[in-house]
Structure formats: C-alpha cells, structure tokens
PDB file of C-alpha atoms in Angstrom:
ATOM      1  CA  ARG X   1     -11.453  30.964  40.659  1.00  0.00           C
ATOM      2  CA  ALA X   2      -9.404  33.817  41.931  1.00  0.00           C
ATOM      3  CA  VAL X   3     -10.134  37.426  42.833  1.00  0.00           C
ATOM      4  CA  VAL X   4      -7.554  40.007  41.811  1.00  0.00           C
ATOM      5  CA  ALA X   5      -7.405  43.769  41.390  1.00  0.00           C
ATOM      6  CA  ASP X   6      -7.294  45.325  37.918  1.00  0.00           C
ATOM      7  CA  PRO X   7      -4.969  48.306  37.237  1.00  0.00           C
ATOM      8  CA  ASP X   8      -7.647  50.696  38.548  1.00  0.00           C
ATOM      9  CA  GLY X   9      -8.017  48.779  41.819  1.00  0.00           C
ATOM     10  CA  HIS X  10     -11.349  47.147  40.945  1.00  0.00           C
ATOM     11  CA  ARG X  11     -11.924  43.583  42.108  1.00  0.00           C
ATOM     12  CA  VAL X  12     -12.040  41.140  39.191  1.00  0.00           C
ATOM     13  CA  GLU X  13     -12.942  37.471  39.494  1.00  0.00           C
ATOM     14  CA  LEU X  14     -10.886  35.237  37.225  1.00  0.00           C
ATOM     15  CA  VAL X  15     -12.592  32.056  36.071  1.00  0.00           C
ATOM     16  CA  ALA X  16     -10.647  29.394  34.181  1.00  0.00           C
ATOM     17  CA  THR X  17     -12.290  28.464  30.907  1.00  0.00           C
ATOM     18  CA  ALA X  18     -13.048  24.827  30.278  1.00  0.00           C
ATOM     19  CA  GLN X  19     -11.655  24.867  26.747  1.00  0.00           C
ATOM     20  CA  PRO X  20      -8.574  26.736  25.554  1.00  0.00           C
ATOM     21  CA  ASP X  21      -8.628  28.656  22.277  1.00  0.00           C
ATOM     22  CA  VAL X  22      -7.730  25.862  19.831  1.00  0.00           C
ATOM     23  CA  LYS X  23      -7.644  26.330  16.062  1.00  0.00           C
ATOM     24  CA  LEU X  24      -6.556  24.148  13.165  1.00  0.00           C
ATOM     25  CA  ARG X  25      -4.815  25.208   9.969  1.00  0.00           C
ATOM     26  CA  GLU X  26      -2.990  23.583   7.086  1.00  0.00           C
ATOM     27  CA  VAL X  27       0.474  22.293   7.979  1.00  0.00           C
ATOM     28  CA  ASN X  28       3.342  24.272   6.488  1.00  0.00           C
ATOM     29  CA  GLN X  29       7.115  23.759   6.396  1.00  0.00           C
ATOM     30  CA  GLY X  30       7.596  26.280   9.196  1.00  0.00           C
ATOM     31  CA  ASP X  31       5.671  24.026  11.610  1.00  0.00           C
ATOM     32  CA  LEU X  32       8.031  21.094  11.266  1.00  0.00           C
ATOM     33  CA  GLY X  33      10.634  22.391  13.725  1.00  0.00           C
ATOM     34  CA  VAL X  34       8.047  22.391  16.505  1.00  0.00           C
ATOM     35  CA  PHE X  35       6.757  18.956  15.480  1.00  0.00           C
ATOM     36  CA  PHE X  36      10.325  17.634  15.563  1.00  0.00           C
ATOM     37  CA  ALA X  37      10.991  19.155  18.994  1.00  0.00           C
ATOM     38  CA  ASN X  38       7.738  17.648  20.299  1.00  0.00           C
ATOM     39  CA  GLN X  39       8.777  14.142  19.268  1.00  0.00           C
ATOM     40  CA  LEU X  40      12.142  14.503  21.014  1.00  0.00           C
ATOM     41  CA  ASP X  41      10.444  14.660  24.427  1.00  0.00           C
ATOM     42  CA  ALA X  42      11.126  11.302  26.098  1.00  0.00           C
ATOM     43  CA  ASP X  43       7.892  11.318  28.142  1.00  0.00           C
ATOM     44  CA  ALA X  44       5.838  12.048  25.036  1.00  0.00           C
ATOM     45  CA  GLY X  45       7.611   9.317  23.098  1.00  0.00           C
ATOM     46  CA  TRP X  46       6.909   6.843  25.886  1.00  0.00           C
ATOM     47  CA  MET X  47       3.204   7.752  25.981  1.00  0.00           C
ATOM     48  CA  ALA X  48       2.812   7.688  22.198  1.00  0.00           C
ATOM     49  CA  ALA X  49       4.741   4.391  22.131  1.00  0.00           C
ATOM     50  CA  PHE X  50       4.403   3.848  18.370  1.00  0.00           C
ATOM     51  CA  THR X  51       6.963   6.407  17.223  1.00  0.00           C
ATOM     52  CA  ALA X  52       9.800   6.769  14.750  1.00  0.00           C
ATOM     53  CA  LYS X  53      12.620   4.279  15.193  1.00  0.00           C
ATOM     54  CA  ASP X  54      15.028   7.116  16.034  1.00  0.00           C
ATOM     55  CA  PRO X  55      13.142  10.290  17.014  1.00  0.00           C
ATOM     56  CA  ALA X  56      16.412  12.282  16.901  1.00  0.00           C
ATOM     57  CA  ASP X  57      17.030  11.484  13.209  1.00  0.00           C
ATOM     58  CA  ARG X  58      16.091  14.807  11.614  1.00  0.00           C
ATOM     59  CA  ALA X  59      16.765  13.579   8.065  1.00  0.00           C
ATOM     60  CA  ALA X  60      14.311  10.682   8.500  1.00  0.00           C
ATOM     61  CA  PHE X  61      11.782  13.041  10.092  1.00  0.00           C
ATOM     62  CA  ASP X  62      12.071  15.531   7.212  1.00  0.00           C
ATOM     63  CA  GLY X  63      11.795  12.729   4.645  1.00  0.00           C
ATOM     64  CA  HIS X  64       8.663  11.391   6.328  1.00  0.00           C
ATOM     65  CA  TRP X  65       7.028  14.838   6.436  1.00  0.00           C
ATOM     66  CA  THR X  66       8.009  15.555   2.820  1.00  0.00           C
ATOM     67  CA  LYS X  67       5.994  12.477   1.834  1.00  0.00           C
ATOM     68  CA  LEU X  68       3.080  13.458   4.100  1.00  0.00           C
ATOM     69  CA  LEU X  69       2.934  17.001   2.744  1.00  0.00           C
ATOM     70  CA  ALA X  70       2.922  15.707  -0.839  1.00  0.00           C
ATOM     71  CA  ASN X  71       0.212  13.113  -0.178  1.00  0.00           C
ATOM     72  CA  GLU X  72      -3.209  14.643  -0.825  1.00  0.00           C
ATOM     73  CA  GLY X  73      -4.870  11.557   0.672  1.00  0.00           C
ATOM     74  CA  VAL X  74      -3.505  12.480   4.090  1.00  0.00           C
ATOM     75  CA  VAL X  75      -5.440  15.261   5.818  1.00  0.00           C
ATOM     76  CA  LYS X  76      -2.995  17.088   8.057  1.00  0.00           C
ATOM     77  CA  ARG X  77      -3.549  20.080  10.326  1.00  0.00           C
ATOM     78  CA  THR X  78      -1.409  22.099  12.669  1.00  0.00           C
ATOM     79  CA  ILE X  79      -2.953  22.655  16.095  1.00  0.00           C
ATOM     80  CA  ILE X  80      -2.708  26.250  17.285  1.00  0.00           C
ATOM     81  CA  CYS X  81      -3.453  27.028  20.926  1.00  0.00           C
ATOM     82  CA  GLU X  82      -3.437  30.567  22.256  1.00  0.00           C
ATOM     83  CA  GLY X  83      -1.424  31.594  19.178  1.00  0.00           C
ATOM     84  CA  ARG X  84       1.267  28.918  19.595  1.00  0.00           C
ATOM     85  CA  ILE X  85       1.874  25.711  17.635  1.00  0.00           C
ATOM     86  CA  ALA X  86       0.741  22.946  19.976  1.00  0.00           C
ATOM     87  CA  GLY X  87       1.067  19.947  17.677  1.00  0.00           C
ATOM     88  CA  ASN X  88      -0.644  18.247  14.781  1.00  0.00           C
ATOM     89  CA  VAL X  89      -3.574  16.034  13.918  1.00  0.00           C
ATOM     90  CA  MET X  90      -3.949  13.967  10.768  1.00  0.00           C
ATOM     91  CA  SER X  91      -6.031  11.330   9.079  1.00  0.00           C
ATOM     92  CA  TYR X  92      -4.962   8.741   6.539  1.00  0.00           C
ATOM     93  CA  VAL X  93      -6.241   5.556   4.942  1.00  0.00           C
ATOM     94  CA  GLU X  94      -4.431   2.309   5.704  1.00  0.00           C
ATOM     95  CA  SER X  95      -5.727  -1.147   4.825  1.00  0.00           C
ATOM     96  CA  ALA X  96      -8.941   0.477   3.516  1.00  0.00           C
ATOM     97  CA  GLU X  97      -9.660   2.067   6.915  1.00  0.00           C
ATOM     98  CA  ARG X  98      -9.591   5.787   7.677  1.00  0.00           C
ATOM     99  CA  SER X  99      -7.539   6.436  10.801  1.00  0.00           C
ATOM    100  CA  VAL X 100      -6.662   9.474  12.877  1.00  0.00           C
ATOM    101  CA  CYS X 101      -3.597  10.312  14.917  1.00  0.00           C
ATOM    102  CA  TYR X 102      -2.400  13.369  16.788  1.00  0.00           C
ATOM    103  CA  TRP X 103       0.590  14.635  18.715  1.00  0.00           C
ATOM    104  CA  VAL X 104       0.346  17.474  21.199  1.00  0.00           C
ATOM    105  CA  GLY X 105       3.432  18.977  22.797  1.00  0.00           C
ATOM    106  CA  LYS X 106       3.897  18.232  26.479  1.00  0.00           C
ATOM    107  CA  ALA X 107       3.432  21.906  27.440  1.00  0.00           C
ATOM    108  CA  PHE X 108      -0.190  21.578  26.280  1.00  0.00           C
ATOM    109  CA  TRP X 109      -1.067  18.301  28.044  1.00  0.00           C
ATOM    110  CA  GLY X 110      -3.998  18.247  30.456  1.00  0.00           C
ATOM    111  CA  LYS X 111      -5.513  21.491  29.188  1.00  0.00           C
ATOM    112  CA  GLY X 112      -8.138  20.186  26.771  1.00  0.00           C
ATOM    113  CA  VAL X 113      -6.026  21.005  23.711  1.00  0.00           C
ATOM    114  CA  ALA X 114      -6.015  17.485  22.257  1.00  0.00           C
ATOM    115  CA  THR X 115      -9.760  17.096  22.824  1.00  0.00           C
ATOM    116  CA  GLY X 116     -10.509  20.498  21.289  1.00  0.00           C
ATOM    117  CA  ALA X 117      -8.265  19.843  18.302  1.00  0.00           C
ATOM    118  CA  LEU X 118      -9.597  16.346  17.635  1.00  0.00           C
ATOM    119  CA  SER X 119     -13.190  17.519  17.999  1.00  0.00           C
ATOM    120  CA  ALA X 120     -12.607  20.320  15.478  1.00  0.00           C
ATOM    121  CA  PHE X 121     -10.767  17.956  13.130  1.00  0.00           C
ATOM    122  CA  LEU X 122     -13.618  15.428  13.178  1.00  0.00           C
ATOM    123  CA  LYS X 123     -15.952  18.185  11.966  1.00  0.00           C
ATOM    124  CA  GLN X 124     -13.639  18.715   8.978  1.00  0.00           C
ATOM    125  CA  VAL X 125     -12.994  15.050   8.181  1.00  0.00           C
ATOM    126  CA  THR X 126     -16.402  13.405   8.259  1.00  0.00           C
ATOM    127  CA  GLU X 127     -15.688  10.010   6.682  1.00  0.00           C
ATOM    128  CA  ARG X 128     -16.788   7.226   9.012  1.00  0.00           C
ATOM    129  CA  PRO X 129     -15.983   4.856  10.408  1.00  0.00           C
ATOM    130  CA  MET X 130     -12.723   6.321  11.663  1.00  0.00           C
ATOM    131  CA  PHE X 131     -10.207   4.375  13.698  1.00  0.00           C
ATOM    132  CA  ALA X 132      -7.488   5.241  16.186  1.00  0.00           C
ATOM    133  CA  ARG X 133      -4.893   3.117  17.934  1.00  0.00           C
ATOM    134  CA  VAL X 134      -3.464   3.927  21.313  1.00  0.00           C
ATOM    135  CA  ALA X 135      -1.212   2.201  23.841  1.00  0.00           C
ATOM    136  CA  ARG X 136      -3.487   0.586  26.408  1.00  0.00           C
ATOM    137  CA  ASP X 137      -1.788   2.411  29.293  1.00  0.00           C
ATOM    138  CA  ASN X 138      -2.070   5.851  27.642  1.00  0.00           C
ATOM    139  CA  ALA X 139      -5.127   6.830  29.690  1.00  0.00           C
ATOM    140  CA  GLY X 140      -4.993  10.483  28.615  1.00  0.00           C
ATOM    141  CA  SER X 141      -5.210   9.709  24.920  1.00  0.00           C
ATOM    142  CA  ILE X 142      -7.903   7.090  25.452  1.00  0.00           C
ATOM    143  CA  ARG X 143      -9.928   9.701  27.341  1.00  0.00           C
ATOM    144  CA  VAL X 144      -9.480  12.249  24.519  1.00  0.00           C
ATOM    145  CA  LEU X 145     -10.776   9.703  22.009  1.00  0.00           C
ATOM    146  CA  GLU X 146     -13.716   8.753  24.231  1.00  0.00           C
ATOM    147  CA  LYS X 147     -14.684  12.414  24.706  1.00  0.00           C
ATOM    148  CA  CYS X 148     -14.792  12.689  20.908  1.00  0.00           C
ATOM    149  CA  GLY X 149     -17.091   9.673  20.593  1.00  0.00           C
ATOM    150  CA  PHE X 150     -14.638   6.844  19.915  1.00  0.00           C
ATOM    151  CA  LYS X 151     -15.321   3.447  21.470  1.00  0.00           C
ATOM    152  CA  ALA X 152     -12.947   0.549  22.030  1.00  0.00           C
ATOM    153  CA  CYS X 153     -13.516  -2.142  19.408  1.00  0.00           C
ATOM    154  CA  GLY X 154     -10.482  -4.377  19.730  1.00  0.00           C
ATOM    155  CA  GLU X 155      -6.964  -4.933  20.955  1.00  0.00           C
ATOM    156  CA  GLU X 156      -3.659  -5.848  19.384  1.00  0.00           C
ATOM    157  CA  ARG X 157      -0.068  -6.128  20.432  1.00  0.00           C
ATOM    158  CA  GLY X 158       2.796  -4.643  18.483  1.00  0.00           C
ATOM    159  CA  PHE X 159       6.379  -3.480  18.757  1.00  0.00           C
ATOM    160  CA  ALA X 160       6.572   0.114  19.971  1.00  0.00           C
ATOM    161  CA  ASN X 161       9.745   2.004  19.077  1.00  0.00           C
ATOM    162  CA  GLY X 162       9.045   4.537  21.830  1.00  0.00           C
ATOM    163  CA  ARG X 163       9.406   1.802  24.420  1.00  0.00           C
ATOM    164  CA  GLY X 164      11.654  -0.693  22.668  1.00  0.00           C
ATOM    165  CA  ALA X 165       9.201  -3.467  23.496  1.00  0.00           C
ATOM    166  CA  GLU X 166       5.927  -5.140  22.573  1.00  0.00           C
ATOM    167  CA  VAL X 167       2.980  -3.072  23.784  1.00  0.00           C
ATOM    168  CA  ASP X 168      -0.742  -3.742  24.080  1.00  0.00           C
ATOM    169  CA  GLU X 169      -2.810  -1.266  22.094  1.00  0.00           C
ATOM    170  CA  VAL X 170      -6.497  -0.483  22.028  1.00  0.00           C
ATOM    171  CA  ILE X 171      -8.224  -0.072  18.675  1.00  0.00           C
ATOM    172  CA  MET X 172     -10.928   2.567  18.852  1.00  0.00           C
ATOM    173  CA  ARG X 173     -13.689   3.328  16.374  1.00  0.00           C
ATOM    174  CA  LEU X 174     -15.954   6.280  15.654  1.00  0.00           C
ATOM    175  CA  GLY X 175     -19.132   5.901  13.614  1.00  0.00           C
ATOM    176  CA  GLU X 176     -20.853   3.211  11.546  1.00  0.00           C
ATOM    177  CA  GLY X 177     -21.579   0.205  13.674  1.00  0.00           C
ATOM    178  CA  ASP X 178     -20.939   1.782  17.080  1.00  0.00           C
ATOM    179  CA  ALA X 179     -23.098   0.322  19.822  1.00  0.00           C
TER     180      ALA X 179
END
C-alpha cells in the first residue's frame, strides 16, 4: 500500500490487486513473434526445461506453430495481461491423455499471470482428467498448477533440451481420481 497525491492534491491510497487483468483469446499469426521472443530467454528455457532443440531456430518454430494452428484438436490461447501479449496456454491429447502446457514471458513472472491464465483456460477446456508435466525444480510452475487444483501423481526422468541433460519431472493431474 502506498499513499500518493492525485493531480488535485487529494490523498489517494494505492492498493495492489491480487490478480492482474488476464484474458485469453484465440492465437493468431501476429502473436508468434512474442512467443518466439519468449522462448529465446535463457532463464525461461532453463525453467521450462523441455523446450525446442534449438530455441533460436525460427524456421523450426514457425513450422511447429503452423502445425499447431492447423490442428483443431489442440486448444490454443494467447494470454493477454494489461493489454500486452504475455504468453500462451494450450491443451492437446497425447497417448490418449489430455495435457496442458503454458509459457509466460519472464516480464510477467511472479504476478499471478500464469495462475490467472491457467484458471481461465481450465474453465474453457473442461475435459478431465487433465495432465501437466513440469521439471521437479520448477517450483513456480508447480505452485501455479497446485493453485489450479492439480496434484502430483507420478514422476519420470527425461532429456530436457533446455538444460542439455536428463531432468526429473513431476506428472500432475487434475480431475477424475484425485484424492
């Protein structure tokens, strides 16, 4: 909280809101430049761990997103925060399981954007159970998933391009069969 003066000299108390203004919309071609820039951030790539082999390969990135945009089985949304593109959230089916993933630009970390976006997305995509996978040491993303109702249901180990090494990951589940 802070007390400041408005233009007329009146005292105004500023109170930070718990949740930023987060909205979701369909992904469009114009969003891809921001998505690409987000994945170039080395810290973000480390945290995400399971990334593209070469995050700087724009042709591979564009090819991947061309396939995603054409695939009606993949639900994909752009995250808008305070009028700016903050990242994306999507859901897809792999091995007969519906999964969710998201990527939020570093400028939006720690502000409730990922939690707000995932919460809104889960109201749009209601198929359950839904799964998510996250590097075990990515405490921020695990917390986002927990706030949205996901619970750890298993662990695996896999090669993570973002780290160039094997990484432990937590498998998280939302719905049907949760304890």
